[in-house]
Each structure stands twice: as structure tokens, then as C-alpha cells.
Coordinates of C-alpha atoms and ligand atoms in Angstrom, one line a residue:
X1 CA -44.9 63.2 -48.6
X2 CA -46.3 60.2 -47.1
X3 CA -48.4 61.7 -43.8
X4 CA -50.1 58.7 -42.2
X5 CA -48.0 56.1 -39.4
X6 CA -47.2 53.8 -41.7
X7 CA -48.1 50.7 -39.4
X8 CA -50.2 50.7 -36.0
X9 CA -47.9 47.9 -35.3
X10 CA -46.8 49.0 -31.4
X11 CA -43.9 47.4 -29.5
X12 CA -43.1 47.2 -26.3
X13 CA -39.0 48.2 -25.5
X14 CA -38.8 45.8 -21.9
X15 CA -36.6 43.5 -23.2
X16 CA -33.8 46.5 -24.3
X17 CA -33.8 47.8 -20.6
X18 CA -36.1 50.5 -21.5
X19 CA -39.1 50.9 -19.0
X20 CA -42.5 52.9 -19.2
X21 CA -41.3 54.6 -22.3
X22 CA -43.5 56.2 -24.0
X23 CA -42.8 54.6 -27.5
X24 CA -43.8 56.1 -30.8
X25 CA -43.3 53.5 -33.9
X26 CA -42.4 54.4 -37.2
X27 CA -44.3 58.2 -37.1
X28 CA -44.2 59.4 -41.3
X29 CA -41.8 62.5 -42.2
X30 CA -44.1 64.7 -41.7
X31 CA -45.0 63.6 -37.9
X32 CA -41.2 63.1 -36.3
X33 CA -40.6 67.1 -38.5
X34 CA -43.9 67.7 -36.3
X35 CA -43.0 66.4 -33.0
X36 CA -39.5 68.2 -33.3
X37 CA -41.2 71.8 -33.7
X38 CA -43.4 70.9 -31.0
X39 CA -40.7 70.5 -28.6
X40 CA -38.4 73.1 -30.3
X41 CA -36.1 71.0 -31.7
X42 CA -36.6 72.7 -34.7
X43 CA -37.1 74.9 -37.7
X44 CA -39.1 76.1 -40.8
X45 CA -37.1 76.5 -43.8
X46 CA -39.3 78.9 -46.0
X47 CA -40.2 76.0 -48.3
X48 CA -41.0 73.9 -46.0
X49 CA -37.6 72.1 -45.1
X50 CA -36.7 71.2 -41.0
X51 CA -33.8 72.6 -40.2
X52 CA -32.1 71.4 -36.8
X53 CA -29.8 72.1 -34.8
X54 CA -27.5 69.1 -33.9
X55 CA -26.0 70.3 -30.6
X56 CA -22.0 70.0 -29.5
X57 CA -21.1 67.7 -31.8
X58 CA -21.2 68.8 -35.5
X59 CA -19.4 66.2 -36.9
X60 CA -18.0 62.9 -35.9
X61 CA -16.2 62.3 -33.1
X62 CA -13.7 60.0 -33.9
X63 CA -11.8 59.8 -30.9
X64 CA -14.7 58.9 -28.9
X65 CA -15.4 56.0 -31.6
X66 CA -15.0 52.1 -29.7
X67 CA -15.1 49.1 -30.9
X68 CA -16.0 46.5 -27.9
X69 CA -12.9 43.5 -27.7
X70 CA -14.6 40.3 -27.7
X71 CA -14.1 37.0 -29.3
X72 CA -15.4 37.9 -32.8
X73 CA -13.6 40.7 -33.1
X74 CA -10.4 40.1 -30.7
X75 CA -8.1 38.7 -33.6
X76 CA -9.3 40.4 -36.5
X77 CA -9.9 44.1 -35.5
X78 CA -6.9 45.9 -36.5
X79 CA -6.5 47.7 -33.3
X80 CA -4.8 51.4 -32.4
X81 CA -5.9 54.3 -32.3
X82 CA -8.4 54.1 -35.3
X83 CA -10.5 51.3 -33.8
X84 CA -10.4 52.0 -30.3
X85 CA -10.6 48.3 -27.9
X86 CA -14.0 49.1 -25.4
X87 CA -14.4 46.3 -22.1
X88 CA -17.4 44.0 -22.2
X89 CA -17.8 44.0 -18.9
X90 CA -17.6 48.3 -19.1
X91 CA -20.2 48.2 -22.1
X92 CA -22.5 46.3 -21.0
X93 CA -22.6 48.8 -17.5
X94 CA -22.8 51.6 -19.7
X95 CA -25.6 50.3 -22.2
X96 CA -27.5 49.8 -18.8
X97 CA -26.8 53.2 -18.0
X98 CA -28.2 55.0 -21.4
X99 CA -31.1 52.7 -21.5
X100 CA -32.2 53.4 -18.1
X101 CA -32.0 57.4 -19.0
X102 CA -33.7 56.4 -21.5
X103 CA -37.0 54.8 -19.2
X104 CA -40.2 57.2 -18.5
X105 CA -39.0 58.9 -21.5
X106 CA -40.4 59.7 -25.0
X107 CA -38.2 57.7 -26.8
X108 CA -38.4 57.1 -30.8
X109 CA -38.2 53.6 -32.8
X110 CA -38.1 53.4 -36.8
X111 CA -38.3 50.2 -38.5
X112 CA -35.5 49.3 -40.9
X113 CA -32.7 48.2 -43.3
X114 CA -29.6 48.5 -44.2
X115 CA -28.0 47.4 -48.1
X116 CA -30.7 47.5 -51.1
X117 CA -29.1 44.0 -52.7
X118 CA -32.0 40.8 -50.8
X119 CA -29.0 38.5 -50.0
X120 CA -27.2 41.0 -48.3
X121 CA -30.0 43.2 -46.4
X122 CA -29.9 43.8 -43.0
X123 CA -32.4 44.4 -40.9
X124 CA -31.7 47.8 -37.9
X125 CA -34.5 49.0 -35.2
X126 CA -33.4 52.2 -34.4
X127 CA -34.0 53.8 -31.1
X128 CA -34.0 57.7 -30.4
X129 CA -34.4 59.8 -28.0
X130 CA -35.9 63.0 -30.3
X131 CA -37.6 62.7 -32.9
X132 CA -35.3 64.6 -35.4
X133 CA -32.3 61.9 -34.8
X134 CA -34.7 59.1 -35.4
X135 CA -36.4 61.1 -39.1
X136 CA -32.8 61.2 -39.7
X137 CA -32.5 57.0 -39.4
X138 CA -35.7 57.0 -41.7
X139 CA -33.8 59.3 -44.6
X140 CA -30.9 57.9 -44.7
X141 CA -31.7 53.7 -44.6
X142 CA -33.7 51.9 -46.3
X143 CA -37.5 51.2 -45.9
X144 CA -39.7 48.4 -45.2
X145 CA -42.8 47.7 -47.2
X146 CA -46.0 46.8 -44.6
X147 CA -46.0 43.6 -45.1
X148 CA -42.3 43.2 -43.5
X149 CA -43.0 45.0 -40.9
X150 CA -45.7 43.2 -39.3
X151 CA -43.0 40.1 -39.5
X152 CA -39.9 43.1 -38.6
X153 CA -36.9 40.6 -37.3
X154 CA -34.6 43.4 -36.0
X155 CA -31.0 42.1 -36.4
X156 CA -28.9 45.1 -35.2
X157 CA -30.7 47.2 -32.8
X158 CA -29.0 51.4 -32.7
X159 CA -29.6 53.3 -29.7
X160 CA -29.3 57.0 -29.3
X161 CA -29.6 59.7 -26.9
X162 CA -27.4 62.4 -27.5
X163 CA -28.5 63.7 -23.6
X164 CA -26.6 61.5 -21.9
X165 CA -22.9 62.0 -20.9
X166 CA -20.7 59.1 -20.1
X167 CA -18.9 60.5 -17.0
X168 CA -15.4 59.0 -18.2
X169 CA -13.6 58.0 -14.9
X170 CA -17.0 55.3 -14.4
X171 CA -18.4 54.2 -18.0
X172 CA -14.3 54.0 -19.2
X173 CA -14.9 56.8 -22.5
X174 CA -12.7 59.2 -23.1
X175 CA -15.5 62.4 -22.8
X176 CA -18.4 62.3 -22.9
X177 CA -19.4 61.2 -25.6
X178 CA -18.9 58.2 -27.4
X179 CA -20.2 56.1 -30.6
X180 CA -19.4 52.3 -29.5
X181 CA -20.3 49.2 -31.9
X182 CA -21.1 45.4 -29.9
X183 CA -20.4 42.7 -32.6
X184 CA -21.1 40.3 -30.3
X185 CA -24.9 42.0 -29.3
X186 CA -25.2 43.5 -32.1
X187 CA -25.8 46.9 -30.6
X188 CA -24.3 50.8 -31.5
X189 CA -24.8 52.8 -28.3
X190 CA -24.5 56.7 -29.3
X191 CA -24.1 58.8 -26.4
X192 CA -23.3 62.6 -25.1
X193 CA -23.0 63.9 -29.2
X194 CA -26.5 64.7 -31.7
X195 CA -24.6 64.7 -34.7
X196 CA -26.2 62.4 -37.3
X197 CA -23.2 61.2 -39.0
X198 CA -22.6 59.0 -35.8
X199 CA -25.9 56.8 -37.0
X200 CA -24.9 56.7 -40.4
X201 CA -21.1 55.9 -39.7
X202 CA -22.6 53.2 -37.0
X203 CA -24.0 51.0 -39.2
X204 CA -21.8 51.6 -42.8
X205 CA -18.2 50.4 -39.9
X206 CA -20.4 47.3 -38.9
X207 CA -20.6 46.2 -42.7
X208 CA -17.5 46.8 -42.9
X209 CA -16.0 44.1 -41.1
X210 CA -19.1 41.9 -41.4
X211 CA -19.1 41.8 -45.7
X212 CA -15.4 41.3 -46.4
X213 CA -15.5 39.0 -43.6
X214 CA -19.0 36.7 -43.9
X215 CA -19.8 37.2 -47.5
X216 CA -16.8 38.0 -49.8
X217 CA -18.2 41.4 -50.8
X218 CA -16.4 44.4 -50.5
X219 CA -16.9 47.6 -49.2
X220 CA -16.6 51.2 -50.4
X221 CA -16.6 54.8 -48.7
X222 CA -17.3 55.8 -52.5
X223 CA -20.7 56.8 -54.8
X224 CA -21.7 55.3 -57.7
X225 CA -23.8 56.0 -60.4
X226 CA -25.0 54.0 -63.2
X227 CA -25.0 55.9 -67.4
X228 CA -27.4 55.1 -70.5
X229 CA -25.8 52.0 -71.5
X230 CA -26.1 50.2 -67.9
X231 CA -22.4 51.2 -66.8
X232 CA -21.6 51.7 -63.5
X233 CA -18.9 54.3 -62.2
X234 CA -18.0 54.6 -58.5
X235 CA -16.4 57.3 -57.2
X236 CA -14.0 56.8 -54.0
X237 CA -12.9 59.7 -51.7
X238 CA -12.4 61.2 -48.0
X239 CA -14.8 63.8 -46.5
X240 CA -15.7 66.9 -49.2
X241 CA -13.6 65.5 -51.8
X242 CA -16.9 65.4 -54.1
X243 CA -18.4 61.9 -53.7
X244 CA -22.4 63.3 -53.0
X245 CA -21.7 66.1 -55.7
X246 CA -20.1 64.5 -58.5
X247 CA -21.9 61.2 -58.7
X248 CA -25.3 63.7 -58.6
X249 CA -25.3 63.4 -62.6
X250 CA -28.5 64.5 -64.1
X251 CA -27.1 62.4 -67.9
X252 CA -26.3 59.8 -64.8
X253 CA -29.2 56.9 -62.5
X254 CA -27.5 57.3 -58.8
X255 CA -27.3 54.3 -57.2
X256 CA -25.7 56.0 -54.1
X257 CA -23.5 59.0 -52.3
X258 CA -21.6 57.1 -50.0
X259 CA -21.4 53.5 -49.6
X260 CA -21.1 50.2 -51.0
X261 CA -20.2 47.2 -51.9
X262 CA -19.1 45.3 -54.5
X263 CA -20.3 41.6 -54.0
X264 CA -19.0 38.7 -55.7
X265 CA -21.7 38.3 -58.1
X266 CA -20.1 41.4 -59.9
X267 CA -23.2 43.4 -58.7
X268 CA -22.8 47.1 -56.8
X269 CA -25.3 47.5 -54.1
X270 CA -26.2 50.6 -51.7
X271 CA -26.4 50.5 -48.3
X272 CA -29.0 53.2 -47.3
X273 CA -31.5 55.0 -49.3
X274 CA -30.6 58.4 -48.5
X275 CA -28.5 60.7 -49.2
X276 CA -26.2 63.3 -46.8
X277 CA -25.2 66.1 -48.8
X278 CA -22.8 69.2 -47.6
X279 CA -25.1 72.4 -47.9
X280 CA -21.8 74.8 -47.6
X281 CA -22.1 77.0 -50.3
X282 CA -24.8 75.6 -52.0
X283 CA -26.8 77.5 -54.8
X284 CA -28.7 76.4 -57.1
X285 CA -26.8 76.4 -60.1
X286 CA -24.1 74.8 -59.7
X287 CA -25.8 71.7 -58.1
X288 CA -29.1 72.0 -59.1
X289 CA -30.1 67.8 -58.4
X290 CA -28.8 68.4 -54.2
X291 CA -30.4 72.4 -54.0
X292 CA -33.7 70.9 -54.9
X293 CA -34.1 67.7 -53.0
X294 CA -33.9 70.1 -49.8
X295 CA -38.1 69.7 -49.9
X296 CA -40.2 69.0 -46.5
X297 CA -38.9 65.0 -45.8
X298 CA -35.5 66.6 -45.6
X299 CA -33.3 67.7 -42.6
X300 CA -31.4 70.5 -42.7
X301 CA -28.0 70.2 -40.1
X302 CA -26.7 73.6 -39.1
X303 CA -27.4 76.5 -41.0
X304 CA -28.5 79.5 -40.6
X305 CA -32.1 81.1 -41.4
X306 CA -32.9 85.0 -41.3
X307 CA -36.3 85.6 -39.8
X308 CA -38.5 84.4 -42.9
X309 CA -36.0 81.3 -42.7
X310 CA -34.2 82.1 -45.9
X311 CA -30.9 80.0 -45.7
X312 CA -27.9 81.0 -46.7
X313 CA -25.5 78.6 -47.3
X314 CA -22.3 81.2 -47.8
X315 CA -22.8 80.7 -43.1
X316 CA -21.1 79.3 -42.0
X317 CA -21.3 80.8 -37.9
X318 CA -22.1 77.0 -36.4
X319 CA -19.7 74.9 -39.1
X320 CA -18.6 74.7 -42.1
X321 CA -19.8 71.0 -42.4
X322 CA -24.1 72.1 -42.2
X323 CA -25.2 68.9 -44.6
X324 CA -28.9 68.2 -45.6
X325 CA -29.8 64.6 -45.5
X326 CA -32.9 63.5 -48.0
X327 CA -34.4 59.5 -49.2
X328 CA -32.2 59.3 -52.6
X329 CA -36.3 59.0 -54.3
X330 CA -35.2 63.2 -53.5
X331 CA -33.0 62.8 -56.8
X332 CA -34.9 62.4 -60.0
X333 CA -32.7 60.1 -61.4
X334 CA -31.7 57.2 -59.9
X335 CA -31.7 54.0 -60.3
X336 CA -34.6 51.8 -58.4
X337 CA -33.2 49.0 -56.7
X338 CA -29.8 50.8 -56.0
X339 CA -27.9 48.2 -57.3
X340 CA -25.4 48.2 -60.6
X341 CA -23.1 45.5 -62.6
X342 CA -19.3 46.0 -61.9
X343 CA -17.7 48.8 -62.6
X344 CA -16.7 50.4 -66.2
X345 CA -14.4 52.9 -64.4
X346 CA -13.4 55.0 -61.0
X347 CA -12.8 57.9 -59.9
X348 CA -10.3 58.2 -56.8
X349 CA -10.7 61.8 -55.2
X350 CA -9.1 63.6 -53.6
X351 CA -8.9 68.2 -52.9
X352 CA -5.7 68.7 -53.2
X353 CA -5.0 71.6 -51.2
X354 CA -1.6 71.9 -52.8
X355 CA -2.2 72.7 -55.6
X356 CA -0.3 69.8 -57.3
X357 CA -1.2 67.1 -58.3
X358 CA -3.3 67.1 -61.4
X359 CA -7.0 67.3 -62.3
X360 CA -7.1 64.4 -63.7
X361 CA -4.8 61.6 -64.6
X362 CA -4.8 57.9 -65.5
X363 CA -3.2 55.5 -63.5
X364 CA -1.5 51.7 -63.5
X365 CA -2.6 49.1 -61.0
X366 CA -0.3 49.5 -58.7
X367 CA -0.6 52.7 -58.8
X368 CA -4.3 52.2 -57.9
X369 CA -3.1 50.2 -55.1
X370 CA -1.1 52.6 -54.0
X371 CA -3.2 55.2 -54.3
X372 CA -6.0 53.7 -52.7
X373 CA -4.6 52.4 -49.2
X374 CA -2.6 55.8 -49.4
X375 CA -6.1 56.9 -49.7
X376 CA -4.9 61.6 -49.7
X377 CA -6.6 65.2 -49.4
X378 CA -5.1 67.6 -47.5
X379 CA -7.3 69.8 -45.2
X380 CA -7.7 73.3 -45.7
X381 CA -6.8 76.2 -43.4
X382 CA -9.1 77.0 -40.9
X383 CA -11.8 73.7 -41.0
X384 CA -10.2 71.7 -38.0
X385 CA -8.4 73.5 -34.2
X386 CA -5.0 74.1 -35.2
X387 CA -4.9 74.1 -38.9
X388 CA -3.1 77.3 -39.8
X389 CA -2.2 75.8 -44.0
X390 CA -2.8 73.1 -46.1
X391 CA -1.6 69.9 -45.0
X392 CA -1.5 66.7 -46.4
X393 CA -4.0 63.9 -44.6
X394 CA -3.7 60.1 -45.3
X395 CA -6.8 57.7 -44.5
X396 CA -6.4 54.1 -45.9
X397 CA -9.2 52.8 -48.7
X398 CA -9.7 57.0 -48.5
X399 CA -12.2 56.1 -44.4
X400 CA -9.9 54.7 -42.5
X401 CA -12.1 55.8 -39.4
X402 CA -14.2 53.5 -40.8
X403 CA -12.4 49.8 -41.5
X404 CA -12.6 48.3 -38.4
X405 CA -10.2 45.7 -40.5
X406 CA -6.6 45.4 -42.0
X407 CA -6.4 48.6 -44.3
X408 CA -4.0 45.6 -46.6
X409 CA -7.8 43.4 -46.4
X410 CA -9.8 45.9 -48.3
X411 CA -6.8 46.7 -51.0
X412 CA -6.6 43.2 -51.8
X413 CA -10.5 42.9 -52.4
X414 CA -10.1 45.8 -54.3
X415 CA -7.1 45.2 -56.4
X416 CA -7.8 41.4 -57.3
X417 CA -12.6 43.0 -57.7
X418 CA -10.2 46.0 -60.6
X419 CA -8.1 43.2 -62.2
X420 CA -11.8 40.5 -62.7
X421 CA -14.1 43.5 -63.9
X422 CA -10.5 45.5 -66.0
X423 CA -11.6 48.8 -64.9
X424 CA -9.6 52.4 -66.3
X425 CA -9.0 53.7 -62.7
X426 CA -8.3 57.9 -62.8
X427 CA -6.9 59.9 -59.7
X428 CA -9.4 63.0 -59.8
X429 CA -8.4 66.3 -57.9
X430 CA -10.8 68.2 -57.2
X431 CA -8.8 71.3 -55.4
X432 CA -6.9 73.8 -55.4
X433 CA -5.2 74.8 -59.0
X434 CA -2.8 77.6 -60.2
X435 CA -0.8 77.2 -56.7
X436 CA -1.8 76.0 -53.1
X437 CA -4.6 77.1 -50.8
X438 CA -4.8 80.9 -50.5
X439 CA -2.8 81.5 -53.4
X440 CA -4.3 79.3 -56.5
X441 CA -8.0 78.3 -56.5
X442 CA -10.5 75.4 -56.2
X443 CA -11.0 73.4 -59.5
X444 CA -14.2 74.6 -61.1
X445 CA -16.8 72.4 -60.4
X446 CA -17.6 73.0 -64.4
X447 CA -14.4 71.4 -65.4
X448 CA -14.5 68.7 -62.5
X449 CA -17.5 67.7 -64.3
X450 CA -16.2 67.6 -67.7
X451 CA -13.6 65.9 -67.3
X452 CA -15.1 62.3 -65.2
X453 CA -17.9 62.9 -68.5
X454 CA -15.3 63.0 -71.0
X455 CA -13.8 59.8 -68.9
X456 CA -17.0 57.9 -68.5
X457 CA -17.7 58.6 -72.7
X458 CA -14.6 57.3 -73.9
X459 CA -12.9 60.7 -74.8
X460 CA -9.5 60.4 -72.5
X461 CA -9.6 56.5 -74.9
X462 CA -7.1 58.2 -77.7
X463 CA -5.9 61.6 -76.9
X464 CA -2.1 62.2 -76.0
X465 CA -1.1 61.6 -72.7
X466 CA 2.3 62.9 -70.3
X467 CA 3.6 60.9 -67.3
X468 CA 3.9 63.0 -64.2
X469 CA 7.4 64.1 -63.6
X470 CA 6.9 63.7 -60.0
X471 CA 4.1 61.5 -59.2
X472 CA 4.6 59.0 -62.8
X473 CA 0.6 59.4 -63.5
X474 CA -0.3 60.2 -66.9
X475 CA -1.7 63.2 -68.1
X476 CA -4.1 63.7 -71.0
X477 CA -3.0 66.4 -72.6
X478 CA -7.4 67.8 -74.2
X479 CA -10.0 67.0 -72.6
X480 CA -13.4 68.3 -74.5
X481 CA -14.8 72.2 -72.5
X482 CA -11.9 72.0 -70.5
X483 CA -9.0 74.9 -71.3
X484 CA -5.5 72.6 -72.1
X485 CA -3.8 74.7 -69.6
X486 CA -6.3 73.6 -66.6
X487 CA -4.8 69.9 -67.9
X488 CA -0.8 70.7 -66.6
X489 CA -0.8 72.2 -63.1
X490 CA 2.4 72.9 -63.0
X491 CA 1.8 75.6 -66.1
X492 CA -1.1 77.2 -63.8
X493 CA 1.2 78.1 -61.3
X494 CA 3.2 81.6 -61.4
X495 CA 6.4 80.1 -60.3
X496 CA 7.3 76.8 -61.6
X497 CA 10.4 76.4 -59.2
X498 CA 7.6 77.3 -56.6
X499 CA 5.6 74.3 -57.9
X500 CA 8.6 71.4 -58.2
X501 CA 9.4 71.8 -54.9
X502 CA 5.8 71.9 -53.7
X503 CA 5.0 68.7 -55.3
X504 CA 8.4 67.0 -54.0
X505 CA 7.4 67.9 -50.4
X506 CA 3.9 66.1 -51.7
X507 CA 5.8 63.3 -53.1
X508 CA 7.3 62.9 -49.9
X509 CA 4.8 62.7 -47.6
X510 CA 3.5 60.1 -50.1
X511 CA 6.3 58.2 -48.9
X512 CA 6.0 58.7 -45.6
X513 CA 2.7 58.0 -45.2
X514 CA 3.0 54.7 -47.3
X515 CA 5.8 53.7 -44.9
X516 CA 3.8 51.6 -42.4
X517 CA 2.3 49.7 -45.4
X518 CA 6.1 48.8 -46.9
X519 CA 6.4 45.5 -45.4
X520 CA 2.3 44.1 -46.8
X521 CA 2.9 45.6 -51.0
X522 CA 4.1 44.0 -53.4
X523 CA 6.2 45.0 -55.9
X524 CA 3.9 45.7 -58.4
X525 CA 2.1 48.4 -55.6
X526 CA 5.6 49.9 -55.0
X527 CA 6.1 50.2 -58.3
X528 CA 3.2 52.6 -57.7
X529 CA 5.1 55.4 -55.3
X530 CA 5.7 58.9 -56.4
X531 CA 8.7 58.3 -58.7
X532 CA 11.0 61.8 -57.7
X533 CA 14.0 60.9 -55.6
Ligands
ATP601 P1 -18.6 62.9 -47.8 O1 -17.9 62.2 -47.5 O2 -18.8 64.1 -46.4 O3 -19.5 63.0 -47.5 P2 -18.4 63.9 -50.4 O4 -17.1 63.3 -50.5 O5 -19.4 63.6 -50.5 O6 -18.1 64.6 -49.0 P3 -19.5 66.5 -51.6 O7 -20.1 66.4 -50.6 O8 -19.3 66.1 -52.6 O9 -17.6 65.4 -50.4 O10 -18.2 68.0 -51.0 C1 -17.7 68.6 -52.1 C2 -17.7 70.2 -51.6 O11 -16.7 70.6 -52.2 C3 -18.7 70.4 -52.3 O12 -19.6 71.9 -50.9 C4 -18.6 71.4 -53.3 O13 -19.9 72.3 -53.8 C5 -17.2 71.6 -53.3 N1 -16.5 71.4 -54.6 C6 -16.0 73.2 -55.0 N2 -15.4 73.1 -56.3 C7 -14.9 71.1 -56.6 C8 -14.6 70.2 -57.9 N3 -14.4 71.2 -58.6 N4 -15.3 69.4 -57.2 C9 -16.4 68.6 -56.3 N5 -16.4 69.9 -56.2 C10 -16.4 71.0 -55.3
MN602 MN1 -21.3 62.8 -49.4

């Protein structure tokens, strides 16, 4: 680990309205780790990894995420309950309150950047109240060299003040926490929540606006890796569907686990410099790469440890969303820099808790566009308040909460790029088999991995396919290292009639959800809809 402070440079925060702060600039991981312990904001696990509690919030809060409605955003953003408008003057007032709050305090400053491709580099200055939030930014964003730091010119600013509580009546927020993007001032203002994911997803949302609008680049909520012969694969999917898990593959070099851009020059680049993995039920046997990345420099969030610092990954008493962040080089097999060529294979990951969708199937271009716009996964009971049975969840582009533009803008870009690149598109159900959640079981990780490997190595090219009668997807009838009976979901159900009922219900949910996009979809895309009823 880097032990020395990266630079001797000092900076003043006066120009940001933060006065008389004790500025800790560009501390090393070890220093931030120790500051966190000294301030009693974290503990050390038995292997020396820092473990923190993020506090009241252990996940993002989509209802408290706003975009300032101004000349840049007014006519371009898809306003609604995902992209909630925030008034210009309200932002200015709240910003002043937050910077005033940070004045006179210890404040941690990190200069970093997003986008691994030089031509797309976005310099970011991160100002945080807590040392571990700063360490998270160090882990997740890319790291400038010492020479680059000397003349660092920050373009975007993140101000992160978990201890600042907004007053909704006065500040125009919904409640005491908020994450607000201001595209004119290039500021992400975060307060009232210590959940670190707000920091990375704030910049992701900003890039999801900037890249398509200004740089003709398709931003994607996906992981990516590259095989021996240089061919890239990308994995789209909503939270918990397997982007991070499945992209960590010892036989392939990791490009990134969550956010990428696909450029007009036919390259894929990572936005980030680190990974943010779920650690619920983590085991060395099932996920060795992630397990071994948890070492000093990483930060565990909201896990439970015994008195010896041994983490119990099965303990979800704080949250199901236990996490670890680490710089990408904690993974052995990585692509450097984090750039790949046009993908040859695209996987749409879905965790279908109804146990209806085939574990792997091949999509036509129309189906690919239809499923991308739909962005289906399912929520299982117990993960969210009020969810007692599997519930379909549709999130356009497999990441609606982070997409400021209308979903069809991204879908059009992706469709065109997929056609130009001539990719294979696969739908992979990493969710349930043998029945819905409660009756069936989760697809074995080793089977999912074997199916993905087979698709990547061209082993599903010549096998027999059968069209799914309800979803119209082409389902391979054999796959190396996967028992045949697993491939056809209906056969895994005891009650075949129940399968048909459930599959039809899901097909209806797809159609109901798609109704709002119908006016934008051409015949090819509509032909990708489920074929039942
Ligand atoms: P996020 O966007 O929140 O980072 P993600 O798509 O990266 O989510 P992962 O962190 O990979 O999701 O989470 C997938 C979880 O599901 C992991 O905890 C993994 O162990 C578990 N899992 C169980 N079975 C499978 C399977 N067959 N395929 C993929 N993941 C599985
Ligand atoms: Mn992930």
C-alpha cells in the first residue's frame, strides 16, 4: 500500500465557501484508514481491512436525488419521479449552508478523475466531511499521477456532508438527506446520508448526461471484461443481478464492474478505477477474486464482525446491501488501462424471482432493444419494506435511476452500435429455477458461469435451439458443464400448469410496463415483445 502522502501541495477551500477548515489534502489510504479509526468512525477486520458503518442509510435514496433545472438541463432531461427538478436559487442557498457547515471542520480533499480513456477524462475534486468517504472516492475514481496533480484543474466538484441535515420546509428537499446534481456549476451536492454509493452514482449520472449529449458516447450501467484474443464482453443488469460477480472471471481480464462508455471510435472504457461488490453470503469458494480483494486499502460497509474482527458475511442484521469497495488492482487479472474494443457479446443479466425466464437465451436485435428498454429484474421478499412476494421491477436501460435523458435516447444509440458491431446478445437469468422464490432456488453460480463461458467461447453456436413459447427467446438445448434439464425452466417446475400461468403473468407485466414506450418503438422492437396473448 502507498504509505506516504501523495503530494506536499496544500490547497485552500475559501473559493468554495469553506472557511478556516483544516484541509487534509490527498491523504494515502493508510492515513485515511487511520484517521477513521482515530475518529472512532470504523474498526479493523482481522485481516487489516477497514470496516465502517454508513449510518442511517445503507443504500441509495432515489427519491432524494434531484437535478437542478437550468438552461443546460431544462429541455434535455426526462423530468419526472426519477429525475426530480430542483430550483437554481434553492440549490445556491443549500450549497451555502452545506459549505458553511463544513467550515472550521477537518475536511478531506481528493483530486481524482473519471473515464479511463484520456480523450474523455473528467477531473473531479471530492470534498468530504469523513475520512472514509474520501477513501471511498480514492478507491472508486481514477488516480492522477503526481505530475498531473501539480497542475490539477478540477472540472466537477463533489461536496459530501453526511452530518449536515437539511430542513425540508426551508431547503426544498423531501427530507433531511439529498443528492443534487448541478450541470451549470458542475457540482454534486450530497448531504444527510453517509451512503458512499451516492458519491459514485452522482458522477455516473452526470456522465450519463454529458457523454451522449456532448461526446457521442453511449454510457452504460454494465460490467466489462476481455478474453485472451482481445474480444470484449459486457454485462448489463440491475442491482444484484451479477455484474460484479460474473465479470470477475479468472480467465478474462476485468475492465470494470459497473459503469462504462462505448465510444464512436469503437472502444469501451471504464468510468471508474475501483469496484464496489456486494458481500452478502460471500465465500472464498464461490467468489475467490472478490474475497481476496478484501485486504488493507479496501473498505467494508455495514458488515457484522465478532470480537476478533472475523466478518460474518451471512449476517444481514444491518442490511442485505453489505458492500466492499477496493481499487481495481486488488483483482489479479485486469486490463490496463481499463479500455477494450467493440464487444462481441452482450449479456443482459436479470434475477427473475419468478423462475420463469430461461437461464440463457439468445435475442434478436428487436428483442435486444425491447429488453434493454424494459430493463427487467425482480425484487425478492424481504429486501425492501412492503415487499412480501416476488415483484417485477422494470428499470429502463438497466439503470433508470442514473439516466437523465429519455430511455429511448440510450436505446437508439445502443441499437445502432449493436448492429454496427454485429454482437451476439444473450439474456441470462441469474435468478430462480425450479419455481418462484420460496419454492425454487437460485440458479447455481457455477452453472451461470458455465453458460457465459460457453457463449463467449462460441460453444453455443451450433447447438439446437428451441423458441420459448411465451417470450419468443431462442433457448439452447445443450451447454457444456450444465445439466440439460436446467436449460428449460418449465421442466424444472413440478407443476407445469403453474409455470405457464406464472410465465403469462410476467409477459403481461412486460407489456404493461412497455405501454409508455410503445409510441417510440418501431415494428422491429415491438416484434421483440413476449408473443403470448
Ligand atoms: P450492483 O449494481 O448493485 O453493484 P451487481 O449487478 O454488480 O449489483 P452483484 O454484486 O454481482 O450484482 O450481485 C450478485 C449477487 O448474487 C452476489 O451476491 C452473488 O453471490 C449472488 N448470486 C447467486 N447466484 C448467482 C448467479 N447464478 N449468478 C450471479 N450472481 C449470483
Ligand atoms: Mn456491482
